[in-house]
PDB file of C-alpha atoms in Angstrom:
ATOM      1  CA  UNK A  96     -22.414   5.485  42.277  1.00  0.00           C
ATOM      2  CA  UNK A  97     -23.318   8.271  40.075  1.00  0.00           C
ATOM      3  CA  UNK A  98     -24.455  10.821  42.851  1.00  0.00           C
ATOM      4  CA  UNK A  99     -28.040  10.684  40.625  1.00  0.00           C
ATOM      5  CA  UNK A 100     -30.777   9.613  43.598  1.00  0.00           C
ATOM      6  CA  UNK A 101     -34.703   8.973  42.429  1.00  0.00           C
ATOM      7  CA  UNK A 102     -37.620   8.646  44.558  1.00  0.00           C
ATOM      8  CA  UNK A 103     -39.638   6.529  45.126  1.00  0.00           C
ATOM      9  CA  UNK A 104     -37.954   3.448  44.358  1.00  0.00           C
ATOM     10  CA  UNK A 105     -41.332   1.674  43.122  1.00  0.00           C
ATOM     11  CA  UNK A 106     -45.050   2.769  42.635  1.00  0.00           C
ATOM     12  CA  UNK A 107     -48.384   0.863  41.796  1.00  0.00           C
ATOM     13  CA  UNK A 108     -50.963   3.204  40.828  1.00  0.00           C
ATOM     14  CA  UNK A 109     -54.102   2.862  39.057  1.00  0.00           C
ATOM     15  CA  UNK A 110     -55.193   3.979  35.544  1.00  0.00           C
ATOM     16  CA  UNK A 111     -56.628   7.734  36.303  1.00  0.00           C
ATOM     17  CA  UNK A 112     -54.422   8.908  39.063  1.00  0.00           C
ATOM     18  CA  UNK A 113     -51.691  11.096  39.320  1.00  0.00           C
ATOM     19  CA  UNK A 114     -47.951  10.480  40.188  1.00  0.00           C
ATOM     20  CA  UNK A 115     -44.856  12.400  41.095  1.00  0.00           C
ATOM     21  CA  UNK A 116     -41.414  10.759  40.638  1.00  0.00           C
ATOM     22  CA  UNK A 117     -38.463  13.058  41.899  1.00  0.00           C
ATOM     23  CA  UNK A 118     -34.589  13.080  41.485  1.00  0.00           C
ATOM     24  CA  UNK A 119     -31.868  14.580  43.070  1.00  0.00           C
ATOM     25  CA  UNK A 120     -29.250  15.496  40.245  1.00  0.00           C
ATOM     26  CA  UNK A 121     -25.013  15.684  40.872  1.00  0.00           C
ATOM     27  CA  UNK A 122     -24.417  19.255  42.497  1.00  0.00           C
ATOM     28  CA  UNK A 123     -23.135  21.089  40.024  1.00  0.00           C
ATOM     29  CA  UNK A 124     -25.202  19.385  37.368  1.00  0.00           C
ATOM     30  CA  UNK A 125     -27.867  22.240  36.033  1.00  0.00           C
ATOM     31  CA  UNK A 126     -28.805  19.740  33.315  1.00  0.00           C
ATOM     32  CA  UNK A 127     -31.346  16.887  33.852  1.00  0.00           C
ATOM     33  CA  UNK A 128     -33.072  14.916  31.468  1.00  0.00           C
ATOM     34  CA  UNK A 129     -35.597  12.039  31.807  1.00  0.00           C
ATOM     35  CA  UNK A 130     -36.682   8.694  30.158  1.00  0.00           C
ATOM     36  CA  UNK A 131     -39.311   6.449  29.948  1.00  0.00           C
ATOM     37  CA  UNK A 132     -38.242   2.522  29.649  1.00  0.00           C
ATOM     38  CA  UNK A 133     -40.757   0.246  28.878  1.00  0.00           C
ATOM     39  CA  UNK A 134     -39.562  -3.793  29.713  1.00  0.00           C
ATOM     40  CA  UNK A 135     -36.910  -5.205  27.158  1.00  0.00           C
ATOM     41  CA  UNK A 136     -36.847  -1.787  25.422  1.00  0.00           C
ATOM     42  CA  UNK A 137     -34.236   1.364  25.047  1.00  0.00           C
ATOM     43  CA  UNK A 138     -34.783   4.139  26.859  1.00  0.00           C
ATOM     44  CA  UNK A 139     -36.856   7.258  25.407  1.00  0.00           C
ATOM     45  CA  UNK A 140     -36.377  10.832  25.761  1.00  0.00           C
ATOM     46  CA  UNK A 141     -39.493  12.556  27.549  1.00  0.00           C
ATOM     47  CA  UNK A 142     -38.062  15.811  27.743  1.00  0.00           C
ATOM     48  CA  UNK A 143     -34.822  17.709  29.239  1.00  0.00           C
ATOM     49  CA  UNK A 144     -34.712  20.937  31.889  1.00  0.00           C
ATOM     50  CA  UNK A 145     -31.723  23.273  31.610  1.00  0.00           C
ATOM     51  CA  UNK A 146     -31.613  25.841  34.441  1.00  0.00           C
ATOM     52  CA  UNK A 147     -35.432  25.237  35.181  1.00  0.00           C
ATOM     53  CA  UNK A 148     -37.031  25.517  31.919  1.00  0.00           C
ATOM     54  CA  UNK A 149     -37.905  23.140  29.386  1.00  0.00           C
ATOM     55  CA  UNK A 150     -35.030  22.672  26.924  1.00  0.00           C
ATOM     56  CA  UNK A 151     -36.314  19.775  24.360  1.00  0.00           C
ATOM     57  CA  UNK A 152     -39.136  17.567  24.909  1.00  0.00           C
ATOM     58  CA  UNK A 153     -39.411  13.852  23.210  1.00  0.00           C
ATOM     59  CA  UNK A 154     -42.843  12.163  21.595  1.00  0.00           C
ATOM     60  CA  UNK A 155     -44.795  12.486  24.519  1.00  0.00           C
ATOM     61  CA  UNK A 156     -48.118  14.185  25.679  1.00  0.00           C
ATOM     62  CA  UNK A 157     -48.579  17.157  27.630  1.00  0.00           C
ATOM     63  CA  UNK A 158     -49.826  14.919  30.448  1.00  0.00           C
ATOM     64  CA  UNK A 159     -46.287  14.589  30.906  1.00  0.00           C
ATOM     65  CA  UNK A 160     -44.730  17.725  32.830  1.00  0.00           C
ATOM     66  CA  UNK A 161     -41.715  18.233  34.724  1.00  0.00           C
ATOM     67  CA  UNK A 162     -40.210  21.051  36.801  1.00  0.00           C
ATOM     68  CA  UNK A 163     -36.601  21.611  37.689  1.00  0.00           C
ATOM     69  CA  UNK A 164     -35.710  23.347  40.940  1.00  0.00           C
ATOM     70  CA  UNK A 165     -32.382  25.789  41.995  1.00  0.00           C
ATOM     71  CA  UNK A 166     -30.944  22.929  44.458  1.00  0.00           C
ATOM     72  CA  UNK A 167     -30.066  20.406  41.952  1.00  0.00           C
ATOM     73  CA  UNK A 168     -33.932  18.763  42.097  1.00  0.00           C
ATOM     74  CA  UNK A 169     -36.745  18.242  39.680  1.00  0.00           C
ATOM     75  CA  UNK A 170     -39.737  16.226  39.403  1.00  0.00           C
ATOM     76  CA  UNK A 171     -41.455  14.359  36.564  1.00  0.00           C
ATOM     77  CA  UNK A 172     -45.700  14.882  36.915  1.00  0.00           C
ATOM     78  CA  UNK A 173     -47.585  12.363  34.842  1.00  0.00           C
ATOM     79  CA  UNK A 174     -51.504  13.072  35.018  1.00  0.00           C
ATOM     80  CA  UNK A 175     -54.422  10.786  33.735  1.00  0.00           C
ATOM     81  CA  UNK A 176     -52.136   7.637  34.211  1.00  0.00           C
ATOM     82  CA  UNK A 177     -52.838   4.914  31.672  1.00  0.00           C
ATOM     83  CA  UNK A 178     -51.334   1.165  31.667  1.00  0.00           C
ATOM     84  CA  UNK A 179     -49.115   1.648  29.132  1.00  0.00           C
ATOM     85  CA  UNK A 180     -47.335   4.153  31.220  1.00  0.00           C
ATOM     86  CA  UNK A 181     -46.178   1.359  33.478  1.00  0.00           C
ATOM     87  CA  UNK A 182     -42.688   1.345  33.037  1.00  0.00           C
ATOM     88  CA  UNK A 183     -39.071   2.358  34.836  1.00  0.00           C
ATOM     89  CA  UNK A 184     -38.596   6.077  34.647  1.00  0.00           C
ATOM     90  CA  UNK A 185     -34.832   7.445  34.950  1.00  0.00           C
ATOM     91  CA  UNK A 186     -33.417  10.494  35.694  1.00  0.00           C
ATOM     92  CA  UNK A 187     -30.224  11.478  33.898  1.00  0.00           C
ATOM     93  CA  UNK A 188     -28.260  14.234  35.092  1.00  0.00           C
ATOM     94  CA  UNK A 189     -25.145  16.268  33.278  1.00  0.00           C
ATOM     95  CA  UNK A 190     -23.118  19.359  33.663  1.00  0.00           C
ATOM     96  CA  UNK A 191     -24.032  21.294  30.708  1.00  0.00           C
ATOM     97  CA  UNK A 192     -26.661  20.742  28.075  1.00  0.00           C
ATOM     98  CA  UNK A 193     -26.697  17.288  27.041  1.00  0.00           C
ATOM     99  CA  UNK A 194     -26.255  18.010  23.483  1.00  0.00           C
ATOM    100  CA  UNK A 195     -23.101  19.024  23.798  1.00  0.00           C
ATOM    101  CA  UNK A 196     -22.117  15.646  23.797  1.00  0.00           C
ATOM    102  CA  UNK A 197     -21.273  15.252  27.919  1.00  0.00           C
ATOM    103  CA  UNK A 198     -22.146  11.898  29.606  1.00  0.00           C
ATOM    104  CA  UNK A 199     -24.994  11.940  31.410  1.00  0.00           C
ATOM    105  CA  UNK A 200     -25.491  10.596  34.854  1.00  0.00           C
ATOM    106  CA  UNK A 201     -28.207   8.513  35.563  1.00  0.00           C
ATOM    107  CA  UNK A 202     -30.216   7.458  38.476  1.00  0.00           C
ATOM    108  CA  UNK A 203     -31.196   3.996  39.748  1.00  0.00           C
ATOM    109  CA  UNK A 204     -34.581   4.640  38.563  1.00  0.00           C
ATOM    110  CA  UNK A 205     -38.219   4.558  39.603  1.00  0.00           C
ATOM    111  CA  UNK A 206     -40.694   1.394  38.864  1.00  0.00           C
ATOM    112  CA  UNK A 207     -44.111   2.626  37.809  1.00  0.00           C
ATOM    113  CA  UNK A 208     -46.983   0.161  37.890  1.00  0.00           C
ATOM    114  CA  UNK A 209     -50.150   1.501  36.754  1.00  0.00           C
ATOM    115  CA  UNK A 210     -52.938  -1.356  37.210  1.00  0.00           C
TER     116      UNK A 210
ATOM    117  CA  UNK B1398     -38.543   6.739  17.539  1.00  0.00           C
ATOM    118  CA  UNK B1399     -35.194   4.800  18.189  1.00  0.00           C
ATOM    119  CA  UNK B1400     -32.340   5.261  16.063  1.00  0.00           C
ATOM    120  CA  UNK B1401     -29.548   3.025  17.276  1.00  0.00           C
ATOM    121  CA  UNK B1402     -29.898  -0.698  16.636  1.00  0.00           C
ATOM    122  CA  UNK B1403     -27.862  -3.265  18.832  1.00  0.00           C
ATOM    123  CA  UNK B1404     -26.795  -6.591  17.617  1.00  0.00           C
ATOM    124  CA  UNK B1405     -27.094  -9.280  18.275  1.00  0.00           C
ATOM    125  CA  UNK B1406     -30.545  -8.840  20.435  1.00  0.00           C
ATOM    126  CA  UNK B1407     -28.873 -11.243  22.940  1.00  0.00           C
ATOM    127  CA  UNK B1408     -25.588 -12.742  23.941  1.00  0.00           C
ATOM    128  CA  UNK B1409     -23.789 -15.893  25.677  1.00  0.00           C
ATOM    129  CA  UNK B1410     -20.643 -16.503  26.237  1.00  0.00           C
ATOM    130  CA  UNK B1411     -18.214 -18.048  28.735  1.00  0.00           C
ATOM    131  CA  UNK B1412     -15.890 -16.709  31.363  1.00  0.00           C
ATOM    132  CA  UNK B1413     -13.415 -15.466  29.849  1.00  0.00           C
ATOM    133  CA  UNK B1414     -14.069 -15.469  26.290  1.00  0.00           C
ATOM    134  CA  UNK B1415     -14.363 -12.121  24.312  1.00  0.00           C
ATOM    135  CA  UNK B1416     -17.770 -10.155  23.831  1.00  0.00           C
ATOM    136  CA  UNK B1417     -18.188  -8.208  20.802  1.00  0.00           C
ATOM    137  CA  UNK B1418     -21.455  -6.027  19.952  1.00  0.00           C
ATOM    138  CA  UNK B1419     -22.578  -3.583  17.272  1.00  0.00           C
ATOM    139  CA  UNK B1420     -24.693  -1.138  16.905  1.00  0.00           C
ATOM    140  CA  UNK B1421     -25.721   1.186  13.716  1.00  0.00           C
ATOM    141  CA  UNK B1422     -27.684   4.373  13.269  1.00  0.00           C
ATOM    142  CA  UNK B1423     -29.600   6.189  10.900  1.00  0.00           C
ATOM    143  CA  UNK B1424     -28.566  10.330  10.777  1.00  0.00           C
ATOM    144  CA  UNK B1425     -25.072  11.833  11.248  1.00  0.00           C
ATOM    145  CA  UNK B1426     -24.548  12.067  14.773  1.00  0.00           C
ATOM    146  CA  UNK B1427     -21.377  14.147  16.439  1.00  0.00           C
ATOM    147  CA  UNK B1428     -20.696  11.194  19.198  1.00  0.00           C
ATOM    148  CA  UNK B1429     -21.677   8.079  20.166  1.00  0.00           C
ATOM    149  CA  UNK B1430     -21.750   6.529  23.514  1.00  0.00           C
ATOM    150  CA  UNK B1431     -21.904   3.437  25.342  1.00  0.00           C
ATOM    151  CA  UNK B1432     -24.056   2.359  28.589  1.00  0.00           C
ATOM    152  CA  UNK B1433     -24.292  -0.629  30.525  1.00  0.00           C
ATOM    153  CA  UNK B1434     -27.531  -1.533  32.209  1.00  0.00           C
ATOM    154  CA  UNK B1435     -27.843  -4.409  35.533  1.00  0.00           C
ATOM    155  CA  UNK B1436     -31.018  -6.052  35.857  1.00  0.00           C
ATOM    156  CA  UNK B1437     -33.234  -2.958  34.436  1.00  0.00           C
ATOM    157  CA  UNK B1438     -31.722  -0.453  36.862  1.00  0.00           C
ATOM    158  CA  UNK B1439     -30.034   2.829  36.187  1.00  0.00           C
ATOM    159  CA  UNK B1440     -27.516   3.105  32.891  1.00  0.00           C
ATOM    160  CA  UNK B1441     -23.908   3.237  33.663  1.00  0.00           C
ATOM    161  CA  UNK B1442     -21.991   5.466  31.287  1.00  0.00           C
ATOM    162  CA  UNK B1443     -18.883   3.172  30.071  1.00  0.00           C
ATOM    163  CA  UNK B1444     -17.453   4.897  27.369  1.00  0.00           C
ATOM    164  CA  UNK B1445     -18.154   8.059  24.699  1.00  0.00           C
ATOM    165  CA  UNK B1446     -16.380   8.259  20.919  1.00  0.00           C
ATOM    166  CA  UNK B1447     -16.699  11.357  19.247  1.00  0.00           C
ATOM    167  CA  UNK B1448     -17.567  11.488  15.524  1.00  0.00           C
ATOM    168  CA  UNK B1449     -14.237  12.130  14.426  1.00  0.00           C
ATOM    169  CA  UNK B1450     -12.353   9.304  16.529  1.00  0.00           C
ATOM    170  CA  UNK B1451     -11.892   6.007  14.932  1.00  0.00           C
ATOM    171  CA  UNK B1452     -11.275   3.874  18.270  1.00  0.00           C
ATOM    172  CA  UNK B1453     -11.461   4.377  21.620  1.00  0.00           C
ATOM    173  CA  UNK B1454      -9.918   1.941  24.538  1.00  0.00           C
ATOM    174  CA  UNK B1455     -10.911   2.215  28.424  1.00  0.00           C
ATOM    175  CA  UNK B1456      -9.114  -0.934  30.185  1.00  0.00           C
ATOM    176  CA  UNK B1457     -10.969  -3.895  28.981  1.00  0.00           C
ATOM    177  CA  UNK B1458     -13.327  -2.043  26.434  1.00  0.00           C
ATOM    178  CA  UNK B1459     -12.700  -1.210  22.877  1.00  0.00           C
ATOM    179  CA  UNK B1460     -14.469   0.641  20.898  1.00  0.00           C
ATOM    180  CA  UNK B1461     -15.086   1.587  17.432  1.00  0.00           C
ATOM    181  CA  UNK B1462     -16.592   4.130  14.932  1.00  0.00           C
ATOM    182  CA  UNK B1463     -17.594   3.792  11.338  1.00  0.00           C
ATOM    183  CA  UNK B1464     -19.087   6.849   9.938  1.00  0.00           C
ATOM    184  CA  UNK B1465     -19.393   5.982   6.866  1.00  0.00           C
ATOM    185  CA  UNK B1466     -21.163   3.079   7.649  1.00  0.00           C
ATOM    186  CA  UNK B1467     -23.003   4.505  10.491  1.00  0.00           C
ATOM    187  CA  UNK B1468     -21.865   1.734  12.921  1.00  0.00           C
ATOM    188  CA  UNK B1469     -19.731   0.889  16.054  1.00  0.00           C
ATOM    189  CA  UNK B1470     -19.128  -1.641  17.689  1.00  0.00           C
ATOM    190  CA  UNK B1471     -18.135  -2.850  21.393  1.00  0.00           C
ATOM    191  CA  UNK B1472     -15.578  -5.352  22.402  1.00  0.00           C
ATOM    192  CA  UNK B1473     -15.429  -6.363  26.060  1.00  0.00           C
ATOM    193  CA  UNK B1474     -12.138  -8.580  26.278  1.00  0.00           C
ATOM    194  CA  UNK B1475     -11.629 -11.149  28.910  1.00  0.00           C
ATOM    195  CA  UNK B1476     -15.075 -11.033  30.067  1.00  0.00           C
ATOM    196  CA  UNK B1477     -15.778 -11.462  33.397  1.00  0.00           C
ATOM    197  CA  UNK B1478     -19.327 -13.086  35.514  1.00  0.00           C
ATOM    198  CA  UNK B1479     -19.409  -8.820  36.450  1.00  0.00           C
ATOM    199  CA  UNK B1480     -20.106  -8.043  33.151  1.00  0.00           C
ATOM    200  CA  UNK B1481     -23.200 -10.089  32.455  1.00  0.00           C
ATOM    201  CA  UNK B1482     -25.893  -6.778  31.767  1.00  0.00           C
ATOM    202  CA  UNK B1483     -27.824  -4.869  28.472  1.00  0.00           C
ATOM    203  CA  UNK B1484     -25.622  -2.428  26.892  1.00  0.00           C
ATOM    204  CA  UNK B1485     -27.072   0.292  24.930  1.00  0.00           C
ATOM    205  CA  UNK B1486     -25.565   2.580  22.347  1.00  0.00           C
ATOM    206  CA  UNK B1487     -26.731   6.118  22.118  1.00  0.00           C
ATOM    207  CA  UNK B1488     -26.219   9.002  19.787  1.00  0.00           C
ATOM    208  CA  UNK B1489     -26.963  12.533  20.298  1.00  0.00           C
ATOM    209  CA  UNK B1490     -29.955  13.892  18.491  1.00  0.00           C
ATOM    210  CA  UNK B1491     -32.378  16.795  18.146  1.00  0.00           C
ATOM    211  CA  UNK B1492     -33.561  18.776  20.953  1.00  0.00           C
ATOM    212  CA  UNK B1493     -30.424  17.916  23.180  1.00  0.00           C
ATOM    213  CA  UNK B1494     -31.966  14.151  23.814  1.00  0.00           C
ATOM    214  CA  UNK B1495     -30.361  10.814  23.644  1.00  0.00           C
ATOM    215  CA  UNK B1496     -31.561   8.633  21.220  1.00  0.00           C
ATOM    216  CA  UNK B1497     -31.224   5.088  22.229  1.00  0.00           C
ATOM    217  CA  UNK B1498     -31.498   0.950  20.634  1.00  0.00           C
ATOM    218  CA  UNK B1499     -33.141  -1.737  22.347  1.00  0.00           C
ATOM    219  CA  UNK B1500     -29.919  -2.806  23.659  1.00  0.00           C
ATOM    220  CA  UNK B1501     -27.780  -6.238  23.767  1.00  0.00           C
ATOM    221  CA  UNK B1502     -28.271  -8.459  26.539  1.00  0.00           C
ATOM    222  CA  UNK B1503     -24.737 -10.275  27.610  1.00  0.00           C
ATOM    223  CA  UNK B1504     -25.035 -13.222  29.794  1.00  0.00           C
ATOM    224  CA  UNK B1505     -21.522 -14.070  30.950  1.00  0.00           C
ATOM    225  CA  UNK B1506     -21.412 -17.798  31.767  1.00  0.00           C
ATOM    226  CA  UNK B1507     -18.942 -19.232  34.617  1.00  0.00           C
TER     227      UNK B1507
END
């Protein structure tokens, strides 16, 4: 158990809508970064939130948004949903920024279908 | 983009046996780390080898650095039906992110 929790733990939406995925990060942990995993794939980097602002952001559109909250939460927003964004979305928490080569934590994960 | 590679793409071995997997990379990185993955749920962080370590052990896991190569590998010794799962290598990149390969999958087989 890495103390990472993710809500919900699977979605079906359909292409157009709009979907929240939230995660509950270690206390302590003012880093959190999330990632997109598409089936048989890596993970990639959407973007990172130190202390509730944006810290580094990946290859991905501005449809993609997140917040980051004082009690250890944050959201990812994802507007406009197309298919391709089907995929498991995971929350990684860590103690400091990520960069600074700490081990992040990471949450079970959230299974988007987008039909 | 993804800048670690894993190899081999998959893996089978038997109960028991040794389990050995590499990865490589493309920039100059300042560590390296290792995750397991079950069954396309949340990464497990196993092990992390900074840029100027040659080897790292953590009980049954070994693992190695090349720089000048721009490779490591992973040995899991005396593999066990608990370890069948994807492992991924990551290195650190720009922007604070993890950049990740496509992972080894490692079927342990009783």
């Amino acid at each position: 158990e890495t103390g990472v929790t993710q809500s919900p733990t699977h979605l079906i939406k359909t292409r157009g809508q709009q979907v929240t995925l939230r995660c509950s990060s270690q206390s302590g942990h003012n880093t959190v970064s999330w990632y997109q995993q598409a089936l048989g794939q890596g993970p990639q980097f959407i973007f990172q939130y130190y202390r509730e602002e944006e810290n580094g952001r990946g290859n991905f559109p501005p449809r993609f948004s997140g917040l980051q909250f004082p009690n250890y939460s944050s959201e990812l927003n994802v507007n406009a949903l197309e298919l391709d964004d089907s995929a498991l979305y995971l929350c990684a928490s860590s103690p400091r920024l990520a960069g600074l080569t700490d081990t992040q934590y990471f949450g079970p994960g959230t299974r988007l279908t987008v039909l | 983009s993804q800048q670690g590679e894993e190899d081999p793409q998959a893996l089978s071995i038997q109960e028991g046996e040794n389990a050995t997997m590499n990865c490589s990379y493309k920039t100059s990185i300042n560590n390296l780390q290792w995750y397991r993955q079950n069954s396309g749920r949340g990464l497990v962080h196993l092990i992390l080898i900074r840029s100027n370590e040659r080897e790292k052990h953590s009980g049954r896991l070994r693992v190695t650095l090349d720089t000048s190569k721009k490779s490591s590998s992973l040995l899991i010794t005396a593999s066990r039906a608990a370890d069948t799962a994807s492992y991924f290598c990551a290195t650190d990149g720009s922007n604070y992110q993890l950049i990740w390969g496509a992972g080894t999958k490692l079927i342990i087989k009783p």
